[in-house]
Amino acid sequence: MAGMLYLCATPIGNLEDVTLRVLRILEEVDVIAAEDTRQSIKLLNRYEIKTPLVSYHEHNKIEKTPVLVKRMLSGNSIALVTDAGTPAISDPGEDLVRACYEAGIEVTSLPGASAVITALTLSGMTARRFTFEGFLPIDKKERTPVLERLAATTCTTIFYEAPHRLKKTLSLLAEAAGAGRKMAVVRELTKKHESVLQMTIGEAILYYEDNEPKGEFVLVLDGADEKEQKRQEQEQWKKMSLEEHMDVYMEQGMAKKEAMKAVAKDRGVSKRDIYAQLLK
């Protein structure tokens, strides 16, 4: 019988933030696949777990994935852990999960610490709708569409960032979303120097001109104001003549009555107003 893959969430800072179930599985599996064995050994030593460790990270996943899959097919069970938090979130764990499903190997996830959710709950930003973008891409072609979405999105957006890239990232966010957009700069989650700074992007830029960034950061960016977004959209439509606006919908095959209704909604007025203006 094939073994199983366990995705084990590990602490993001404080070693006490590990579940009893994760500790039991780490002790019971045949091997632990770790993103950084030097980091994971600290947790294992703390709880006196002697299970063998193997490395599995972005730079060796191509050759290691089939090796681990073969071991599970032969009956071994494997626990996958990342440096901190939940595997498969901004790490190569998703590749191993996909390979397991393709090979018919059972996979389960043991919930626990996650920097995304922890930062969101601390931020004070709305949590009803949010987007997780991970690290902002270094490549400009990949980064541009991510930043372009920020100007229009009304949901909270979450980024990870390293200290040496923080200042540049804040400048890019200001260009894309405006320096006045609210955000929370969450730093060193669950650790001794954990901090949450609620400010605008512009204020964050000024703050880190005088304070050198240190530690690991999660940036929680407020969404665009929905009312302001709607007002701007209405202003854009009003730059078009009423007849041109009607033509936009009628050329799509709408009946005149339905087109008038759509135009009224776009401009934030009643259908009666549109009808009266068209009569003139």
PDB file of C-alpha atoms in Angstrom, residues 3-276:
ATOM      1  CA  GLY A   3       2.263   5.887   1.853  1.00  0.00           C
ATOM      2  CA  MET A   4       0.824   9.340   2.366  1.00  0.00           C
ATOM      3  CA  LEU A   5       1.873  12.992   2.168  1.00  0.00           C
ATOM      4  CA  TYR A   6       1.182  15.168   5.208  1.00  0.00           C
ATOM      5  CA  LEU A   7       1.373  18.953   4.765  1.00  0.00           C
ATOM      6  CA  CYS A   8       2.399  20.101   8.232  1.00  0.00           C
ATOM      7  CA  ALA A   9       2.015  23.753   9.228  1.00  0.00           C
ATOM      8  CA  THR A  10       4.902  24.837  11.462  1.00  0.00           C
ATOM      9  CA  PRO A  11       5.361  28.000  13.580  1.00  0.00           C
ATOM     10  CA  ILE A  12       6.085  31.300  11.823  1.00  0.00           C
ATOM     11  CA  GLY A  13       8.192  32.528  14.735  1.00  0.00           C
ATOM     12  CA  ASN A  14       7.114  31.342  18.148  1.00  0.00           C
ATOM     13  CA  LEU A  15       7.879  27.600  18.478  1.00  0.00           C
ATOM     14  CA  GLU A  16       4.894  27.176  20.795  1.00  0.00           C
ATOM     15  CA  ASP A  17       2.556  27.783  17.852  1.00  0.00           C
ATOM     16  CA  VAL A  18       2.562  24.165  16.675  1.00  0.00           C
ATOM     17  CA  THR A  19      -0.376  21.776  16.996  1.00  0.00           C
ATOM     18  CA  LEU A  20      -0.308  18.506  18.910  1.00  0.00           C
ATOM     19  CA  ARG A  21      -1.378  16.710  15.747  1.00  0.00           C
ATOM     20  CA  VAL A  22       1.567  18.099  13.755  1.00  0.00           C
ATOM     21  CA  LEU A  23       4.000  16.992  16.470  1.00  0.00           C
ATOM     22  CA  ARG A  24       2.528  13.491  16.437  1.00  0.00           C
ATOM     23  CA  ILE A  25       2.709  13.165  12.653  1.00  0.00           C
ATOM     24  CA  LEU A  26       6.288  14.501  12.532  1.00  0.00           C
ATOM     25  CA  GLU A  27       7.204  11.724  14.949  1.00  0.00           C
ATOM     26  CA  GLU A  28       5.269   8.971  13.154  1.00  0.00           C
ATOM     27  CA  VAL A  29       6.230   9.519   9.471  1.00  0.00           C
ATOM     28  CA  ASP A  30       9.215   7.812   7.847  1.00  0.00           C
ATOM     29  CA  VAL A  31      10.839  11.041   6.714  1.00  0.00           C
ATOM     30  CA  ILE A  32      10.345  14.823   6.892  1.00  0.00           C
ATOM     31  CA  ALA A  33      10.897  16.822   3.680  1.00  0.00           C
ATOM     32  CA  ALA A  34      11.994  20.312   4.734  1.00  0.00           C
ATOM     33  CA  GLU A  35      12.563  23.517   2.774  1.00  0.00           C
ATOM     34  CA  ASP A  36      15.591  24.253   4.983  1.00  0.00           C
ATOM     35  CA  THR A  37      16.742  21.395   7.217  1.00  0.00           C
ATOM     36  CA  ARG A  38      18.801  23.821   9.341  1.00  0.00           C
ATOM     37  CA  GLN A  39      15.636  25.748  10.169  1.00  0.00           C
ATOM     38  CA  SER A  40      13.396  22.726  10.738  1.00  0.00           C
ATOM     39  CA  ILE A  41      15.865  20.987  13.058  1.00  0.00           C
ATOM     40  CA  LYS A  42      15.252  23.756  15.637  1.00  0.00           C
ATOM     41  CA  LEU A  43      11.616  22.702  15.947  1.00  0.00           C
ATOM     42  CA  LEU A  44      12.472  18.987  16.008  1.00  0.00           C
ATOM     43  CA  ASN A  45      15.110  19.475  18.698  1.00  0.00           C
ATOM     44  CA  ARG A  46      12.707  21.565  20.796  1.00  0.00           C
ATOM     45  CA  TYR A  47      10.224  18.664  20.861  1.00  0.00           C
ATOM     46  CA  GLU A  48      12.827  15.837  20.787  1.00  0.00           C
ATOM     47  CA  ILE A  49      11.691  14.441  17.438  1.00  0.00           C
ATOM     48  CA  LYS A  50      14.279  12.156  15.791  1.00  0.00           C
ATOM     49  CA  THR A  51      12.634  11.545  12.382  1.00  0.00           C
ATOM     50  CA  PRO A  52      15.145  11.796   9.477  1.00  0.00           C
ATOM     51  CA  LEU A  53      15.176  15.015   7.450  1.00  0.00           C
ATOM     52  CA  VAL A  54      15.669  15.471   3.700  1.00  0.00           C
ATOM     53  CA  SER A  55      15.790  18.786   1.850  1.00  0.00           C
ATOM     54  CA  TYR A  56      13.066  19.789  -0.598  1.00  0.00           C
ATOM     55  CA  HIS A  57      13.179  23.335  -1.932  1.00  0.00           C
ATOM     56  CA  GLU A  58      12.824  25.493  -5.049  1.00  0.00           C
ATOM     57  CA  HIS A  59      16.284  24.634  -6.373  1.00  0.00           C
ATOM     58  CA  ASN A  60      16.091  20.830  -6.074  1.00  0.00           C
ATOM     59  CA  LYS A  61      12.361  20.152  -6.550  1.00  0.00           C
ATOM     60  CA  ILE A  62      12.733  18.900 -10.141  1.00  0.00           C
ATOM     61  CA  GLU A  63      15.025  16.024  -9.160  1.00  0.00           C
ATOM     62  CA  LYS A  64      13.619  15.463  -5.639  1.00  0.00           C
ATOM     63  CA  THR A  65       9.899  15.297  -6.492  1.00  0.00           C
ATOM     64  CA  PRO A  66      10.063  11.923  -8.310  1.00  0.00           C
ATOM     65  CA  VAL A  67      12.347  10.544  -5.583  1.00  0.00           C
ATOM     66  CA  LEU A  68       9.846  11.420  -2.849  1.00  0.00           C
ATOM     67  CA  VAL A  69       6.909  10.147  -4.905  1.00  0.00           C
ATOM     68  CA  LYS A  70       8.725   6.830  -5.419  1.00  0.00           C
ATOM     69  CA  ARG A  71       9.296   6.502  -1.678  1.00  0.00           C
ATOM     70  CA  MET A  72       5.600   7.076  -0.975  1.00  0.00           C
ATOM     71  CA  LEU A  73       4.576   4.574  -3.656  1.00  0.00           C
ATOM     72  CA  SER A  74       6.804   2.024  -1.908  1.00  0.00           C
ATOM     73  CA  GLY A  75       4.926   2.573   1.355  1.00  0.00           C
ATOM     74  CA  ASN A  76       6.738   5.427   3.123  1.00  0.00           C
ATOM     75  CA  SER A  77       4.774   8.321   4.597  1.00  0.00           C
ATOM     76  CA  ILE A  78       6.297  11.806   4.318  1.00  0.00           C
ATOM     77  CA  ALA A  79       5.670  15.031   6.207  1.00  0.00           C
ATOM     78  CA  LEU A  80       6.316  18.202   4.201  1.00  0.00           C
ATOM     79  CA  VAL A  81       7.303  21.324   6.132  1.00  0.00           C
ATOM     80  CA  THR A  82       8.308  24.787   5.013  1.00  0.00           C
ATOM     81  CA  ASP A  83      10.666  27.203   6.780  1.00  0.00           C
ATOM     82  CA  ALA A  84       7.684  28.744   8.540  1.00  0.00           C
ATOM     83  CA  GLY A  85       3.930  28.481   8.163  1.00  0.00           C
ATOM     84  CA  THR A  86       1.840  26.312   5.882  1.00  0.00           C
ATOM     85  CA  PRO A  87       3.453  24.319   3.039  1.00  0.00           C
ATOM     86  CA  ALA A  88       2.478  25.096  -0.589  1.00  0.00           C
ATOM     87  CA  ILE A  89       2.003  28.821   0.177  1.00  0.00           C
ATOM     88  CA  SER A  90       4.828  30.679  -1.616  1.00  0.00           C
ATOM     89  CA  ASP A  91       7.003  27.545  -1.641  1.00  0.00           C
ATOM     90  CA  PRO A  92       7.455  24.481  -3.916  1.00  0.00           C
ATOM     91  CA  GLY A  93       5.095  22.306  -1.866  1.00  0.00           C
ATOM     92  CA  GLU A  94       2.367  22.729  -4.465  1.00  0.00           C
ATOM     93  CA  ASP A  95       4.515  20.837  -7.001  1.00  0.00           C
ATOM     94  CA  LEU A  96       4.835  17.817  -4.698  1.00  0.00           C
ATOM     95  CA  VAL A  97       1.103  17.872  -3.944  1.00  0.00           C
ATOM     96  CA  ARG A  98       0.288  17.879  -7.660  1.00  0.00           C
ATOM     97  CA  ALA A  99       2.723  15.013  -8.315  1.00  0.00           C
ATOM     98  CA  CYS A 100       1.153  12.971  -5.509  1.00  0.00           C
ATOM     99  CA  TYR A 101      -2.336  13.340  -6.947  1.00  0.00           C
ATOM    100  CA  GLU A 102      -1.069  12.336 -10.380  1.00  0.00           C
ATOM    101  CA  ALA A 103       0.506   9.214  -8.846  1.00  0.00           C
ATOM    102  CA  GLY A 104      -2.611   8.316  -6.841  1.00  0.00           C
ATOM    103  CA  ILE A 105      -1.014   9.101  -3.468  1.00  0.00           C
ATOM    104  CA  GLU A 106      -3.251  10.363  -0.666  1.00  0.00           C
ATOM    105  CA  VAL A 107      -2.564  13.888   0.612  1.00  0.00           C
ATOM    106  CA  THR A 108      -3.820  15.628   3.736  1.00  0.00           C
ATOM    107  CA  SER A 109      -3.140  19.059   5.219  1.00  0.00           C
ATOM    108  CA  LEU A 110      -2.655  19.668   8.938  1.00  0.00           C
ATOM    109  CA  PRO A 111      -3.781  23.255   9.619  1.00  0.00           C
ATOM    110  CA  GLY A 112      -1.796  25.667  11.699  1.00  0.00           C
ATOM    111  CA  ALA A 113       0.189  28.888  11.479  1.00  0.00           C
ATOM    112  CA  SER A 114      -0.046  31.023   8.339  1.00  0.00           C
ATOM    113  CA  ALA A 115       1.559  34.455   7.966  1.00  0.00           C
ATOM    114  CA  VAL A 116      -1.134  35.539   5.491  1.00  0.00           C
ATOM    115  CA  ILE A 117      -4.063  35.012   7.849  1.00  0.00           C
ATOM    116  CA  THR A 118      -2.189  36.128  10.972  1.00  0.00           C
ATOM    117  CA  ALA A 119      -1.173  39.420   9.334  1.00  0.00           C
ATOM    118  CA  LEU A 120      -4.675  40.011   7.955  1.00  0.00           C
ATOM    119  CA  THR A 121      -6.290  39.586  11.360  1.00  0.00           C
ATOM    120  CA  LEU A 122      -3.758  41.966  12.926  1.00  0.00           C
ATOM    121  CA  SER A 123      -3.952  44.605  10.196  1.00  0.00           C
ATOM    122  CA  GLY A 124      -7.322  46.173  10.940  1.00  0.00           C
ATOM    123  CA  MET A 125      -8.140  46.037   7.213  1.00  0.00           C
ATOM    124  CA  THR A 126     -11.356  44.458   5.961  1.00  0.00           C
ATOM    125  CA  ALA A 127     -11.077  40.669   5.856  1.00  0.00           C
ATOM    126  CA  ARG A 128     -14.312  39.948   3.983  1.00  0.00           C
ATOM    127  CA  ARG A 129     -12.545  39.816   0.620  1.00  0.00           C
ATOM    128  CA  PHE A 130      -8.783  39.637   0.148  1.00  0.00           C
ATOM    129  CA  THR A 131      -6.168  38.670  -2.432  1.00  0.00           C
ATOM    130  CA  PHE A 132      -2.819  37.113  -1.576  1.00  0.00           C
ATOM    131  CA  GLU A 133      -0.061  38.032  -4.043  1.00  0.00           C
ATOM    132  CA  GLY A 134       2.957  36.594  -2.193  1.00  0.00           C
ATOM    133  CA  PHE A 135       6.232  38.289  -3.096  1.00  0.00           C
ATOM    134  CA  LEU A 136       5.960  41.013  -5.747  1.00  0.00           C
ATOM    135  CA  PRO A 137       7.691  39.617  -8.886  1.00  0.00           C
ATOM    136  CA  ILE A 138      11.183  40.928  -9.588  1.00  0.00           C
ATOM    137  CA  ASP A 139      10.689  40.693 -13.355  1.00  0.00           C
ATOM    138  CA  LYS A 140       9.002  43.872 -14.628  1.00  0.00           C
ATOM    139  CA  LYS A 141       6.799  42.047 -17.162  1.00  0.00           C
ATOM    140  CA  GLU A 142       5.401  39.792 -14.425  1.00  0.00           C
ATOM    141  CA  ARG A 143       5.143  42.644 -11.918  1.00  0.00           C
ATOM    142  CA  THR A 144       3.266  45.133 -14.121  1.00  0.00           C
ATOM    143  CA  PRO A 145      -0.125  43.319 -14.286  1.00  0.00           C
ATOM    144  CA  VAL A 146      -0.042  42.734 -10.515  1.00  0.00           C
ATOM    145  CA  LEU A 147       0.452  46.444  -9.866  1.00  0.00           C
ATOM    146  CA  GLU A 148      -2.108  47.484 -12.472  1.00  0.00           C
ATOM    147  CA  ARG A 149      -4.795  45.534 -10.626  1.00  0.00           C
ATOM    148  CA  LEU A 150      -4.184  47.516  -7.439  1.00  0.00           C
ATOM    149  CA  ALA A 151      -5.589  50.753  -8.827  1.00  0.00           C
ATOM    150  CA  ALA A 152      -9.008  49.201  -9.388  1.00  0.00           C
ATOM    151  CA  THR A 153      -9.356  46.350  -6.887  1.00  0.00           C
ATOM    152  CA  THR A 154     -11.600  47.076  -3.924  1.00  0.00           C
ATOM    153  CA  CYS A 155     -10.517  44.057  -1.895  1.00  0.00           C
ATOM    154  CA  THR A 156      -7.619  43.899   0.567  1.00  0.00           C
ATOM    155  CA  THR A 157      -4.320  42.791  -1.012  1.00  0.00           C
ATOM    156  CA  ILE A 158      -1.537  41.027   0.900  1.00  0.00           C
ATOM    157  CA  PHE A 159       2.158  40.869  -0.020  1.00  0.00           C
ATOM    158  CA  TYR A 160       5.208  39.251   1.539  1.00  0.00           C
ATOM    159  CA  GLU A 161       8.434  41.243   1.406  1.00  0.00           C
ATOM    160  CA  ALA A 162      12.062  40.931   2.471  1.00  0.00           C
ATOM    161  CA  PRO A 163      13.735  43.854   4.286  1.00  0.00           C
ATOM    162  CA  HIS A 164      16.219  44.638   1.494  1.00  0.00           C
ATOM    163  CA  ARG A 165      13.378  45.087  -1.033  1.00  0.00           C
ATOM    164  CA  LEU A 166      10.852  46.854   1.174  1.00  0.00           C
ATOM    165  CA  LYS A 167      11.620  50.460   0.185  1.00  0.00           C
ATOM    166  CA  LYS A 168      11.437  49.740  -3.542  1.00  0.00           C
ATOM    167  CA  THR A 169       8.207  47.795  -3.123  1.00  0.00           C
ATOM    168  CA  LEU A 170       6.582  50.636  -1.184  1.00  0.00           C
ATOM    169  CA  SER A 171       7.510  53.064  -3.982  1.00  0.00           C
ATOM    170  CA  LEU A 172       5.988  50.735  -6.586  1.00  0.00           C
ATOM    171  CA  LEU A 173       2.798  50.388  -4.535  1.00  0.00           C
ATOM    172  CA  ALA A 174       2.547  54.185  -4.230  1.00  0.00           C
ATOM    173  CA  GLU A 175       2.837  54.579  -8.005  1.00  0.00           C
ATOM    174  CA  ALA A 176       0.177  51.945  -8.607  1.00  0.00           C
ATOM    175  CA  ALA A 177      -2.359  52.641  -5.863  1.00  0.00           C
ATOM    176  CA  GLY A 178      -1.536  56.197  -4.753  1.00  0.00           C
ATOM    177  CA  ALA A 179       0.480  57.366  -1.768  1.00  0.00           C
ATOM    178  CA  GLY A 180      -2.723  58.017   0.185  1.00  0.00           C
ATOM    179  CA  ARG A 181      -3.891  54.373   0.154  1.00  0.00           C
ATOM    180  CA  LYS A 182      -4.110  52.914   3.676  1.00  0.00           C
ATOM    181  CA  MET A 183      -2.006  49.919   4.628  1.00  0.00           C
ATOM    182  CA  ALA A 184      -0.632  47.942   7.552  1.00  0.00           C
ATOM    183  CA  VAL A 185       3.060  47.067   7.670  1.00  0.00           C
ATOM    184  CA  VAL A 186       3.222  43.883   9.750  1.00  0.00           C
ATOM    185  CA  ARG A 187       6.664  42.797  10.879  1.00  0.00           C
ATOM    186  CA  GLU A 188       8.225  39.805  12.679  1.00  0.00           C
ATOM    187  CA  LEU A 189       4.934  37.976  13.274  1.00  0.00           C
ATOM    188  CA  THR A 190       4.676  36.085  16.604  1.00  0.00           C
ATOM    189  CA  LYS A 191       8.263  36.993  17.485  1.00  0.00           C
ATOM    190  CA  LYS A 192       9.634  39.200  20.265  1.00  0.00           C
ATOM    191  CA  HIS A 193       9.752  42.334  18.079  1.00  0.00           C
ATOM    192  CA  GLU A 194       6.390  41.856  16.350  1.00  0.00           C
ATOM    193  CA  SER A 195       4.912  45.172  15.239  1.00  0.00           C
ATOM    194  CA  VAL A 196       1.979  46.514  13.243  1.00  0.00           C
ATOM    195  CA  LEU A 197       2.168  50.003  11.722  1.00  0.00           C
ATOM    196  CA  GLN A 198      -1.097  51.378  10.349  1.00  0.00           C
ATOM    197  CA  MET A 199      -0.377  54.211   7.932  1.00  0.00           C
ATOM    198  CA  THR A 200      -0.674  55.305   4.323  1.00  0.00           C
ATOM    199  CA  ILE A 201       1.790  54.067   1.717  1.00  0.00           C
ATOM    200  CA  GLY A 202       3.310  57.556   1.598  1.00  0.00           C
ATOM    201  CA  GLU A 203       3.776  57.614   5.365  1.00  0.00           C
ATOM    202  CA  ALA A 204       5.425  54.186   5.225  1.00  0.00           C
ATOM    203  CA  ILE A 205       7.893  55.448   2.599  1.00  0.00           C
ATOM    204  CA  LEU A 206       8.846  58.388   4.827  1.00  0.00           C
ATOM    205  CA  TYR A 207       9.081  56.164   7.922  1.00  0.00           C
ATOM    206  CA  TYR A 208      11.545  53.757   6.306  1.00  0.00           C
ATOM    207  CA  GLU A 209      13.715  56.600   5.047  1.00  0.00           C
ATOM    208  CA  ASP A 210      14.602  57.155   8.718  1.00  0.00           C
ATOM    209  CA  ASN A 211      14.244  53.566   9.964  1.00  0.00           C
ATOM    210  CA  GLU A 212      16.179  50.774   8.253  1.00  0.00           C
ATOM    211  CA  PRO A 213      13.872  47.804   7.537  1.00  0.00           C
ATOM    212  CA  LYS A 214      14.700  44.728   9.602  1.00  0.00           C
ATOM    213  CA  GLY A 215      12.963  41.354   9.811  1.00  0.00           C
ATOM    214  CA  GLU A 216      10.341  39.715   7.632  1.00  0.00           C
ATOM    215  CA  PHE A 217       7.417  41.843   6.429  1.00  0.00           C
ATOM    216  CA  VAL A 218       3.803  41.274   5.439  1.00  0.00           C
ATOM    217  CA  LEU A 219       2.150  44.249   3.721  1.00  0.00           C
ATOM    218  CA  VAL A 220      -1.641  44.426   3.999  1.00  0.00           C
ATOM    219  CA  LEU A 221      -2.970  46.974   1.523  1.00  0.00           C
ATOM    220  CA  ASP A 222      -6.458  48.440   1.762  1.00  0.00           C
ATOM    221  CA  GLY A 223      -8.670  48.177  -1.312  1.00  0.00           C
ATOM    222  CA  ALA A 224      -9.687  51.125  -3.449  1.00  0.00           C
ATOM    223  CA  ASP A 225     -12.671  53.090  -2.116  1.00  0.00           C
ATOM    224  CA  GLU A 226     -15.743  51.610  -3.830  1.00  0.00           C
ATOM    225  CA  LYS A 227     -17.697  54.891  -3.846  1.00  0.00           C
ATOM    226  CA  GLU A 228     -14.745  56.811  -5.260  1.00  0.00           C
ATOM    227  CA  GLN A 229     -14.168  54.051  -7.803  1.00  0.00           C
ATOM    228  CA  LYS A 230     -17.798  54.264  -8.901  1.00  0.00           C
ATOM    229  CA  ARG A 231     -17.632  58.064  -9.132  1.00  0.00           C
ATOM    230  CA  GLN A 232     -14.546  57.893 -11.349  1.00  0.00           C
ATOM    231  CA  GLU A 233     -16.217  55.328 -13.612  1.00  0.00           C
ATOM    232  CA  GLN A 234     -19.274  57.550 -13.946  1.00  0.00           C
ATOM    233  CA  GLU A 235     -17.084  60.541 -14.825  1.00  0.00           C
ATOM    234  CA  GLN A 236     -15.398  58.516 -17.551  1.00  0.00           C
ATOM    235  CA  TRP A 237     -18.765  57.574 -19.074  1.00  0.00           C
ATOM    236  CA  LYS A 238     -19.933  61.200 -18.962  1.00  0.00           C
ATOM    237  CA  LYS A 239     -17.045  62.233 -21.185  1.00  0.00           C
ATOM    238  CA  MET A 240     -18.878  60.344 -23.930  1.00  0.00           C
ATOM    239  CA  SER A 241     -21.992  61.810 -25.532  1.00  0.00           C
ATOM    240  CA  LEU A 242     -25.299  60.149 -24.623  1.00  0.00           C
ATOM    241  CA  GLU A 243     -25.783  58.946 -28.201  1.00  0.00           C
ATOM    242  CA  GLU A 244     -22.276  57.393 -28.295  1.00  0.00           C
ATOM    243  CA  HIS A 245     -22.924  55.740 -24.949  1.00  0.00           C
ATOM    244  CA  MET A 246     -26.192  54.257 -26.226  1.00  0.00           C
ATOM    245  CA  ASP A 247     -24.403  52.987 -29.335  1.00  0.00           C
ATOM    246  CA  VAL A 248     -21.933  51.038 -27.149  1.00  0.00           C
ATOM    247  CA  TYR A 249     -24.765  48.795 -25.933  1.00  0.00           C
ATOM    248  CA  MET A 250     -26.958  48.764 -29.027  1.00  0.00           C
ATOM    249  CA  GLU A 251     -24.000  47.578 -31.109  1.00  0.00           C
ATOM    250  CA  GLN A 252     -23.816  44.627 -28.709  1.00  0.00           C
ATOM    251  CA  GLY A 253     -27.357  43.704 -29.728  1.00  0.00           C
ATOM    252  CA  MET A 254     -29.280  45.268 -26.840  1.00  0.00           C
ATOM    253  CA  ALA A 255     -32.774  46.592 -27.396  1.00  0.00           C
ATOM    254  CA  LYS A 256     -33.110  50.356 -26.948  1.00  0.00           C
ATOM    255  CA  LYS A 257     -34.976  49.990 -23.645  1.00  0.00           C
ATOM    256  CA  GLU A 258     -32.258  47.749 -22.174  1.00  0.00           C
ATOM    257  CA  ALA A 259     -29.508  50.029 -23.508  1.00  0.00           C
ATOM    258  CA  MET A 260     -31.116  53.021 -21.784  1.00  0.00           C
ATOM    259  CA  LYS A 261     -31.217  51.073 -18.523  1.00  0.00           C
ATOM    260  CA  ALA A 262     -27.508  50.182 -18.804  1.00  0.00           C
ATOM    261  CA  VAL A 263     -26.543  53.769 -19.672  1.00  0.00           C
ATOM    262  CA  ALA A 264     -28.530  55.107 -16.706  1.00  0.00           C
ATOM    263  CA  LYS A 265     -26.692  52.713 -14.373  1.00  0.00           C
ATOM    264  CA  ASP A 266     -23.273  53.676 -15.813  1.00  0.00           C
ATOM    265  CA  ARG A 267     -23.977  57.390 -15.308  1.00  0.00           C
ATOM    266  CA  GLY A 268     -25.643  57.078 -11.914  1.00  0.00           C
ATOM    267  CA  VAL A 269     -28.944  58.604 -13.033  1.00  0.00           C
ATOM    268  CA  SER A 270     -32.500  57.343 -13.585  1.00  0.00           C
ATOM    269  CA  LYS A 271     -33.694  55.784 -16.847  1.00  0.00           C
ATOM    270  CA  ARG A 272     -36.296  58.578 -17.015  1.00  0.00           C
ATOM    271  CA  ASP A 273     -33.461  61.159 -17.125  1.00  0.00           C
ATOM    272  CA  ILE A 274     -31.806  59.324 -20.010  1.00  0.00           C
ATOM    273  CA  TYR A 275     -35.121  59.143 -21.889  1.00  0.00           C
ATOM    274  CA  ALA A 276     -35.739  62.883 -21.379  1.00  0.00           C
TER     275      ALA A 276
END
